[in-house]
mmCIF file of C-alpha atoms and ligand atoms in Angstrom:
data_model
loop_
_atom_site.group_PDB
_atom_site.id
_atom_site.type_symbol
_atom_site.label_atom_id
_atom_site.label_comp_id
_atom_site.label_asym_id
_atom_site.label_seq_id
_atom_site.Cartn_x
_atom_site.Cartn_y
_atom_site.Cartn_z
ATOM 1 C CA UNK A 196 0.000 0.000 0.000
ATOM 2 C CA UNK A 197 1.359 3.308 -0.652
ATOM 3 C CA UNK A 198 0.717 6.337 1.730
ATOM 4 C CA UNK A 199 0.750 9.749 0.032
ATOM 5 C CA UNK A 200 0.878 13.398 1.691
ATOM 6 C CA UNK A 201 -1.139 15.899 0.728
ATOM 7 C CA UNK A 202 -1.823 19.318 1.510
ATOM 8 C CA UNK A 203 -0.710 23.313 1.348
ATOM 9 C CA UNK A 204 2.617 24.718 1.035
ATOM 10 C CA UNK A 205 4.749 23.985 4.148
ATOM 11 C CA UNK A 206 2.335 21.549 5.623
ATOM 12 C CA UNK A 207 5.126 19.515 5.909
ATOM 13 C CA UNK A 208 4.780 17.269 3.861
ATOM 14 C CA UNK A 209 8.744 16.162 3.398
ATOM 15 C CA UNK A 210 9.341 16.485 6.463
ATOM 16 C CA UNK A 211 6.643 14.082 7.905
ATOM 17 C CA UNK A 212 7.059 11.514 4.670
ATOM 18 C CA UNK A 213 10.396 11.006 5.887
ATOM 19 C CA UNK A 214 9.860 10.189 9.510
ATOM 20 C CA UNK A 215 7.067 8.080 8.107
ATOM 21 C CA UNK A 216 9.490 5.831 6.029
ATOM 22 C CA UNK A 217 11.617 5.338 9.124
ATOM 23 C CA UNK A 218 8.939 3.947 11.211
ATOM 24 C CA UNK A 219 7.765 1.625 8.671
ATOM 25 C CA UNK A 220 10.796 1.099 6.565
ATOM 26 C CA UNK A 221 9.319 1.663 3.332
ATOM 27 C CA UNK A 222 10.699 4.256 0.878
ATOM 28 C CA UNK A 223 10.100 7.948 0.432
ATOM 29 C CA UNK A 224 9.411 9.489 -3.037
ATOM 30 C CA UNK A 225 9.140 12.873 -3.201
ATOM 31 C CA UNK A 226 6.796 14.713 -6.562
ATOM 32 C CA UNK A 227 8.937 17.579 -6.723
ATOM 33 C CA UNK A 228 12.021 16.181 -6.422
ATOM 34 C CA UNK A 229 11.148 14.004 -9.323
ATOM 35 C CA UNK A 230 9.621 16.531 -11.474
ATOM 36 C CA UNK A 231 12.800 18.816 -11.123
ATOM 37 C CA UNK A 232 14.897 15.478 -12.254
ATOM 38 C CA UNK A 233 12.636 15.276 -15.164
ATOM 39 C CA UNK A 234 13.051 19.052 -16.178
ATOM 40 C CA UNK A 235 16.753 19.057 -15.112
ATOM 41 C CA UNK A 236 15.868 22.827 -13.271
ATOM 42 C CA UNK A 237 14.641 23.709 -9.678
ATOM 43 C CA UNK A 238 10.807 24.958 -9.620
ATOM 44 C CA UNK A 239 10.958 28.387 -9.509
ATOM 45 C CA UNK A 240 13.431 27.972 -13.278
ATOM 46 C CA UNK A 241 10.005 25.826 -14.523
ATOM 47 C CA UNK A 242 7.977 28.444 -13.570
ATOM 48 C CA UNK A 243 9.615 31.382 -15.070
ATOM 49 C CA UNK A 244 10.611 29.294 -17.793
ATOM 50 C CA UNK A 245 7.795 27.516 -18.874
ATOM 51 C CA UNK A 246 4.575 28.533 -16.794
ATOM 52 C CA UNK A 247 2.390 26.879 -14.777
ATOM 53 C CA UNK A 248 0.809 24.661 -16.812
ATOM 54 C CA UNK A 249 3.914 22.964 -17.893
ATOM 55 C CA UNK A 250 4.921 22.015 -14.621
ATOM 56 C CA UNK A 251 1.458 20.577 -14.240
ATOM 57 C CA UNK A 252 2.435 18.735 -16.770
ATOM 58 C CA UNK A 253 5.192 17.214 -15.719
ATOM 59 C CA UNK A 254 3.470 17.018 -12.480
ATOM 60 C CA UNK A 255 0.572 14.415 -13.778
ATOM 61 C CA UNK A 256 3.149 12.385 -16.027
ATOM 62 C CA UNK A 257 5.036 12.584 -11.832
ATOM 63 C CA UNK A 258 2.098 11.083 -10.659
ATOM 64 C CA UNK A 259 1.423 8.406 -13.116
ATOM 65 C CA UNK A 260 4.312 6.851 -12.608
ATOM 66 C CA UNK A 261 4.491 7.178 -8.422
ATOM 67 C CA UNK A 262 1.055 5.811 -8.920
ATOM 68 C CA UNK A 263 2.530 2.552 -10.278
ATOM 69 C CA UNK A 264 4.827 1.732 -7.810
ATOM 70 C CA UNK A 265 4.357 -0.151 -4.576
ATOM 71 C CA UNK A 266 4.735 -0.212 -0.965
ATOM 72 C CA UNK A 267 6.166 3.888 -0.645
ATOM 73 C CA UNK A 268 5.645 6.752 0.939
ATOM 74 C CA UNK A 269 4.644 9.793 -1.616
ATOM 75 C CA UNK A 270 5.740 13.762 -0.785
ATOM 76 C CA UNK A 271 3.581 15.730 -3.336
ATOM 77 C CA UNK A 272 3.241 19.288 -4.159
ATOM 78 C CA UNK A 273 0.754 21.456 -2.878
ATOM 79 C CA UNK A 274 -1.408 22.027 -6.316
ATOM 80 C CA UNK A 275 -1.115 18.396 -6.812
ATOM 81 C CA UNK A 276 -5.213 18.240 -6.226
ATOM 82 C CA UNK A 277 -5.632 21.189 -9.194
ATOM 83 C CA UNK A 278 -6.295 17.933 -11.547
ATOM 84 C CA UNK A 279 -8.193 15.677 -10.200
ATOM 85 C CA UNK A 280 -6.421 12.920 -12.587
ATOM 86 C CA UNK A 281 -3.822 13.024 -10.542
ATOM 87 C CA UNK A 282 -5.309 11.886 -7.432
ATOM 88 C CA UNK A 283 -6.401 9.377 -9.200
ATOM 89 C CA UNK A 284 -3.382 8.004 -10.415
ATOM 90 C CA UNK A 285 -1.715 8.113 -6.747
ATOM 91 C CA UNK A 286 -4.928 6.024 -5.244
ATOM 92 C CA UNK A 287 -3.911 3.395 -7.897
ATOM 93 C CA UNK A 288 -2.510 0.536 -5.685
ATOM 94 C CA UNK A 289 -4.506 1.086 -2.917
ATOM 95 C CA UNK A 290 -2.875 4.164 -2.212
ATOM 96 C CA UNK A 291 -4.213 5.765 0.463
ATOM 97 C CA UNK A 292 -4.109 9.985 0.958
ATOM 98 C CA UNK A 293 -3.412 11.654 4.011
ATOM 99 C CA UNK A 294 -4.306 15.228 3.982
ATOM 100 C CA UNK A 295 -2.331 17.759 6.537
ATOM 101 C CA UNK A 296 -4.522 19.774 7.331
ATOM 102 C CA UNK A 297 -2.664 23.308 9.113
ATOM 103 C CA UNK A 298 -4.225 27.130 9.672
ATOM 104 C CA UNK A 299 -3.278 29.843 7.147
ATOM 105 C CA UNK A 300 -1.552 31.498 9.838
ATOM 106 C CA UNK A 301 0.696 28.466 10.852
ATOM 107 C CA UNK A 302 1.341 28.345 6.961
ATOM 108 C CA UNK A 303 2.345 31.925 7.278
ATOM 109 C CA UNK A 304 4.862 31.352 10.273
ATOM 110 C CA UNK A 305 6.766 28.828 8.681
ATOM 111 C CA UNK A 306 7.035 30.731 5.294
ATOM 112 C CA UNK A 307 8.465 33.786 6.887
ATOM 113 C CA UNK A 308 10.631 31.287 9.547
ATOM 114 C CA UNK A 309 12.116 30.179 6.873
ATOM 115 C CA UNK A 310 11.572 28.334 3.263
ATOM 116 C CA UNK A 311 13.061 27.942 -0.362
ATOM 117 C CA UNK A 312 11.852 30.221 -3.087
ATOM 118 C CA UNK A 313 7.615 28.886 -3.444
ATOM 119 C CA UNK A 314 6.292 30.280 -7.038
ATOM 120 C CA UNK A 315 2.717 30.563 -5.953
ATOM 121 C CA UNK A 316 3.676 31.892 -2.303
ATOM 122 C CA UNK A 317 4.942 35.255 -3.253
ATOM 123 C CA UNK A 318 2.589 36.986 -0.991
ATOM 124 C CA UNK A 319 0.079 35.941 2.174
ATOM 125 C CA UNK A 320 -3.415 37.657 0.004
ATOM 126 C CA UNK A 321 -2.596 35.665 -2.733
ATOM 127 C CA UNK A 322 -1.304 32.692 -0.724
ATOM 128 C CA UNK A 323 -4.461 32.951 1.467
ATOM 129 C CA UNK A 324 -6.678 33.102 -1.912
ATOM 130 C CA UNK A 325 -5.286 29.774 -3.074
ATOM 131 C CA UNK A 326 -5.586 28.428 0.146
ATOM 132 C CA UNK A 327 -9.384 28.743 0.855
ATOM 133 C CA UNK A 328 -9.179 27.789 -3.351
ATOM 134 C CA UNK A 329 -7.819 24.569 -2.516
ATOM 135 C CA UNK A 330 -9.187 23.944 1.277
ATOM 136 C CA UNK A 331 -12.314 22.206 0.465
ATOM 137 C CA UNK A 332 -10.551 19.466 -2.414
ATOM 138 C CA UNK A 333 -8.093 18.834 -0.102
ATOM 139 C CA UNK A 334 -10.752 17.636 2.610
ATOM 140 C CA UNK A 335 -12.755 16.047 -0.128
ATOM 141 C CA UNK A 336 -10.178 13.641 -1.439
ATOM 142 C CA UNK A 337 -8.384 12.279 1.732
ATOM 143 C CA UNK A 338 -8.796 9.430 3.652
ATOM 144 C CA UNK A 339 -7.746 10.555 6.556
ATOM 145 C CA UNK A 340 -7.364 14.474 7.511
ATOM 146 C CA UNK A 341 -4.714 15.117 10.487
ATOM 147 C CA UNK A 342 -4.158 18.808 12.111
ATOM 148 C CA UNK A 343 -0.505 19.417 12.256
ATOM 149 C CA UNK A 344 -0.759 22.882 13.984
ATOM 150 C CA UNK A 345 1.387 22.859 17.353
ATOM 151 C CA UNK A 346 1.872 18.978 17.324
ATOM 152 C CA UNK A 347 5.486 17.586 17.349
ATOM 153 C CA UNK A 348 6.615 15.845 14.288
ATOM 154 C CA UNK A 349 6.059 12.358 16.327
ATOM 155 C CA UNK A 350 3.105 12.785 17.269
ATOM 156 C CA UNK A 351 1.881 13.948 13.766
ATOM 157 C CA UNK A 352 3.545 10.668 12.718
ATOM 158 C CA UNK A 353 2.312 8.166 15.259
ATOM 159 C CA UNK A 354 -1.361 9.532 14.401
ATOM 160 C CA UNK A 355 -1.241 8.880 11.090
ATOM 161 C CA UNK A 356 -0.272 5.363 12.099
ATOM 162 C CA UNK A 357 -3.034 4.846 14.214
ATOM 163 C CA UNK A 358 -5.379 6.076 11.530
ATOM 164 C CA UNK A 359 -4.157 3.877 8.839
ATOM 165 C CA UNK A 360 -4.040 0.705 11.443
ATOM 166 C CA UNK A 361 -0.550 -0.281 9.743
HETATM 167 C C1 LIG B 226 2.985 24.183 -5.393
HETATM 168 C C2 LIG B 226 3.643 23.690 -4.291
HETATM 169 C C3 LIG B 226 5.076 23.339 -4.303
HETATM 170 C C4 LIG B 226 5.540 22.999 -5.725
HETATM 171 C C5 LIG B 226 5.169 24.106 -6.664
HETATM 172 C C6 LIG B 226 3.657 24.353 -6.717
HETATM 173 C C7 LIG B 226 1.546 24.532 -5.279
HETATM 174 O O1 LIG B 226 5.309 22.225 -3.435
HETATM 175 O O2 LIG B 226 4.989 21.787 -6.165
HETATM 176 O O3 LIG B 226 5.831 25.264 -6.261
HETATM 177 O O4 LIG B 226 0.871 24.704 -6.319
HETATM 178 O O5 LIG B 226 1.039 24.613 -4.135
HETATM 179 P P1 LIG B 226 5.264 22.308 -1.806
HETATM 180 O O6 LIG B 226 3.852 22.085 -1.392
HETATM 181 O O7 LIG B 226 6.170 21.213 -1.363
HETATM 182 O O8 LIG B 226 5.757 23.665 -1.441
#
């Protein structure tokens, strides 16, 4: 079964995929990662390069093939619930989706705290925008929804484990 992250910019998604695969051994692929492989550039490059829509691109042929493989732990991108073809492909495999669910205002924090260069976070009105954009699909295509504001990485972690009875 594979058990993929979802949700807003700095929900912490990497983060919490990686602590994952240590507690139950299984690999971590992370979307991004893979998509800047595939374009041989970092995100922001994509972006200002190509636009948008070509890193959604790349981001759906990302998620065909992550949908296809077995027994790992998937780090996506934020927007990866803009197509809903997507989703699809990552449920493949019995996939199951774990939503991380945190406040605007946490999001905010942790972008100011500190964080790489985010194309679509270049400022909180149109950050917040996208957020209540997204909030609802987010909720509607999970399994299981987990709040991550003020909880320790472990604990984050050890609920999702409990949720997903593994
Ligand atoms: C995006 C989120 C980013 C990255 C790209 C687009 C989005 O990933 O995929 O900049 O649309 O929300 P993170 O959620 O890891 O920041």
């Amino acid at each position: 079964m594979n058990i993929i992250l979802i949700g807003f910019m700095r929900s912490g998604k990497s983060t919490i995929s990686q602590e994952l695969g240590k507690r139950l051994g299984l690999a971590v692929v992370d979307m991004d990662d893979m998509i800047e492989q595939k374009a041989q550039m970092r995100t922001p490059k994509i972006f200002e390069k190509f636009g948008e829509n070509r890193f959604r691109e790349l981001e759906t042929e990302v998620a065909m093939e992550v949908g296809s493989m077995r027994d790992i732990i998937v780090a996506t991108g934020g927007g990866v619930i803009v197509y809903s073809i997507n989703i699809e492909y990552l449920k493949q495999n019995g996939g199951k989706i774990i939503y991380l669910h945190t406040s605007f205002d946490e999001i905010k924090r942790r972008v100011q705290k500190h964080s790489r260069p985010r194309p679509l976070f270049k400022n909180t009105e149109e950050a917040k925008k996208l957020y209540l954009l997204r909030l609802s699909t987010y909720q509607h295509v999970s399994d299981i929804a987990i709040t991550t504001d003020n909880k320790e990485i472990s604990v984050i972690v050890d609920e999702i484990i409990r949720q997903l009875n593994v």
